[in-house]
Short mmCIF file of C-alpha atoms in Angstrom, two decimals:
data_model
loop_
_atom_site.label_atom_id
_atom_site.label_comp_id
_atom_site.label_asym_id
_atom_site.label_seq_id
_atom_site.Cartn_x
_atom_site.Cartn_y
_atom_site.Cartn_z
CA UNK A 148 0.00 0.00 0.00
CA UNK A 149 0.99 3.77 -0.61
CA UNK A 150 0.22 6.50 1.95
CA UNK A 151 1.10 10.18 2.83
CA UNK A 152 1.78 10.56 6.37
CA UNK A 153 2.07 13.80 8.12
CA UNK A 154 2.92 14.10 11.31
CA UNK A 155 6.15 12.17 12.91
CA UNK A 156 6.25 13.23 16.49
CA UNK A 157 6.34 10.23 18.81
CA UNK A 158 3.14 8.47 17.49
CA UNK A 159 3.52 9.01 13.92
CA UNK A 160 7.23 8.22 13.84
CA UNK A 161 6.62 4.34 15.30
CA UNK A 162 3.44 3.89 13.40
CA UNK A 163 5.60 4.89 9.91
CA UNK A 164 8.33 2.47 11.26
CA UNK A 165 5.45 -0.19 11.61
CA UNK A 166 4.31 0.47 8.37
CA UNK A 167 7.62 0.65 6.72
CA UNK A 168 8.73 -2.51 8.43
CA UNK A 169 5.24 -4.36 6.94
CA UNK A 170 6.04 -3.80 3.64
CA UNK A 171 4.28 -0.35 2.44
CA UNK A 172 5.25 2.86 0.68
CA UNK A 173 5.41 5.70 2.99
CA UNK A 174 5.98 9.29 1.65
CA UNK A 175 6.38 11.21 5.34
CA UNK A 176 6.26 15.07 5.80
CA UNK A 177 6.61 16.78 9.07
CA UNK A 178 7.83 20.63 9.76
CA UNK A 179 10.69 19.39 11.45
CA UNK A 180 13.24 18.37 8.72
CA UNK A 181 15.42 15.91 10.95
CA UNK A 182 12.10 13.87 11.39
CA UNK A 183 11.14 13.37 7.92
CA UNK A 184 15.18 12.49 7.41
CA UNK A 185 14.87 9.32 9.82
CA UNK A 186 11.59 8.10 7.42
CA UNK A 187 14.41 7.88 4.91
CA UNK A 188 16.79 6.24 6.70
CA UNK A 189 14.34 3.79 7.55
CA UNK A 190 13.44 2.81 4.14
CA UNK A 191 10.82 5.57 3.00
CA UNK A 192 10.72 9.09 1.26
CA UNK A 193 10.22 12.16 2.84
CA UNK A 194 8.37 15.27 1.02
CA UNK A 195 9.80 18.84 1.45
CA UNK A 196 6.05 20.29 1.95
CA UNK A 197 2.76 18.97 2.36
CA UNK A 198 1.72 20.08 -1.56
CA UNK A 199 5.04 17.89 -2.90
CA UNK A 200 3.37 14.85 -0.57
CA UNK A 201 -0.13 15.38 -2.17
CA UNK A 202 1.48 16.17 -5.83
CA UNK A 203 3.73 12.48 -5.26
CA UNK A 204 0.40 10.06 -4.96
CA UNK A 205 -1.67 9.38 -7.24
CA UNK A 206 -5.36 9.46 -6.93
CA UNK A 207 -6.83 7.60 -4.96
CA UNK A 208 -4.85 8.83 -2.58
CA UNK A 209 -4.51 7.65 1.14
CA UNK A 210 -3.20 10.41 3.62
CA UNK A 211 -2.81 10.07 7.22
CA UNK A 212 -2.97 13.04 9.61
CA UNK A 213 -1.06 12.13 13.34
CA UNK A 214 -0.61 15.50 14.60
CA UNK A 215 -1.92 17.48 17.61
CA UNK A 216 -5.79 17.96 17.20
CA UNK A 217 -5.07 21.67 17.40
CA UNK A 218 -3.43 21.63 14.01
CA UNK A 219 -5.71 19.57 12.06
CA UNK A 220 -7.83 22.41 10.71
CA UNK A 221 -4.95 24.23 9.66
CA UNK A 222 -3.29 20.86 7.65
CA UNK A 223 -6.73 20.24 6.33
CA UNK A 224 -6.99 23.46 5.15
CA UNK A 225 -3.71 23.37 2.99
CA UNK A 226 -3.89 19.94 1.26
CA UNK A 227 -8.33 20.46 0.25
CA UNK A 228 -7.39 21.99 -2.57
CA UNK A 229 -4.60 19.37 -3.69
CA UNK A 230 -7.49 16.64 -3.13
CA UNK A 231 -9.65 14.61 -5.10
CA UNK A 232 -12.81 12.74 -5.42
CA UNK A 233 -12.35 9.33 -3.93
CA UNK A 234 -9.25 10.36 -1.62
CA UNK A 235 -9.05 9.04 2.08
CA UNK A 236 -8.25 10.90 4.60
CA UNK A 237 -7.73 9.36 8.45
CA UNK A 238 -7.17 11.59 11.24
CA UNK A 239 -5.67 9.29 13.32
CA UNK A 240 -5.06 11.73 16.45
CA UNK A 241 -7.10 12.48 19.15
CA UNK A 242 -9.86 14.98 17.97
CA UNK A 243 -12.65 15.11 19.75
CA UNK A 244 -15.47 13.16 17.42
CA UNK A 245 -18.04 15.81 16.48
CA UNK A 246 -14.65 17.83 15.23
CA UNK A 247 -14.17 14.43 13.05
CA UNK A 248 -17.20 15.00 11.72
CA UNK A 249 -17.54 18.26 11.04
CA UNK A 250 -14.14 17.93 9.26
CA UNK A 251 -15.28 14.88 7.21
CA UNK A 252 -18.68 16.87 6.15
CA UNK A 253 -16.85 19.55 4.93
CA UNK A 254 -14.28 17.29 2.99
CA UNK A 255 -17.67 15.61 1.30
CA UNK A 256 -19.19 18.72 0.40
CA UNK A 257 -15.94 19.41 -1.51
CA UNK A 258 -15.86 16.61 -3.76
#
């Protein structure tokens, strides 16, 4: 499987390792540059910004969000533009759930 991942603080660091260890294709970006570096010394690629991670999958794309569920907004209101129909997006932190679903009805009404 191919999937962005943003986010490599302590969580999303070990659950890229996991998935790099498994087998999959992980394209990594994080705003701290050393971070994304250890993705490719374990065996993945790491995008400069979070447009170069959305432009380097192809539709249907899979893109996990681990960060803080402070920032999610903010990320999610970057890479909506770069999406398409048919993309998944997981936000694998801890938002509260009626955040989660406001976030996913406004990704529907989108495309």
């Amino acid at each position: 499987m191919k999937l962005g991942y943003i986010g490599l603080g302590k969580m999303g660091s070990n659950m890229v390792e996991r998935l790099l260890e498994k087998g999959h294709d992980v394209i990594a970006f994080d705003r701290n540059v050393d971070a994304a570096q250890e993705v490719k010394k374990k065996g993945g690629r790491a995008a400069d910004t979070l447009g170069s991670l959305i432009a380097t999958l192809a539709p249907s794309r899979l893109i996990w969000i681990m960060v803080p569920y402070q920032a999610v907004d903010s990320v999610l209101q970057e890479i909506a533009p770069l999406l398409a129909a048919g993309d998944v997006v997981i936000d694998g932190g801890n938002s509260p759930y009626k955040e989660s679903v406001r976030r996913a009805q406004e990704l529907a009404a989108r495309g």
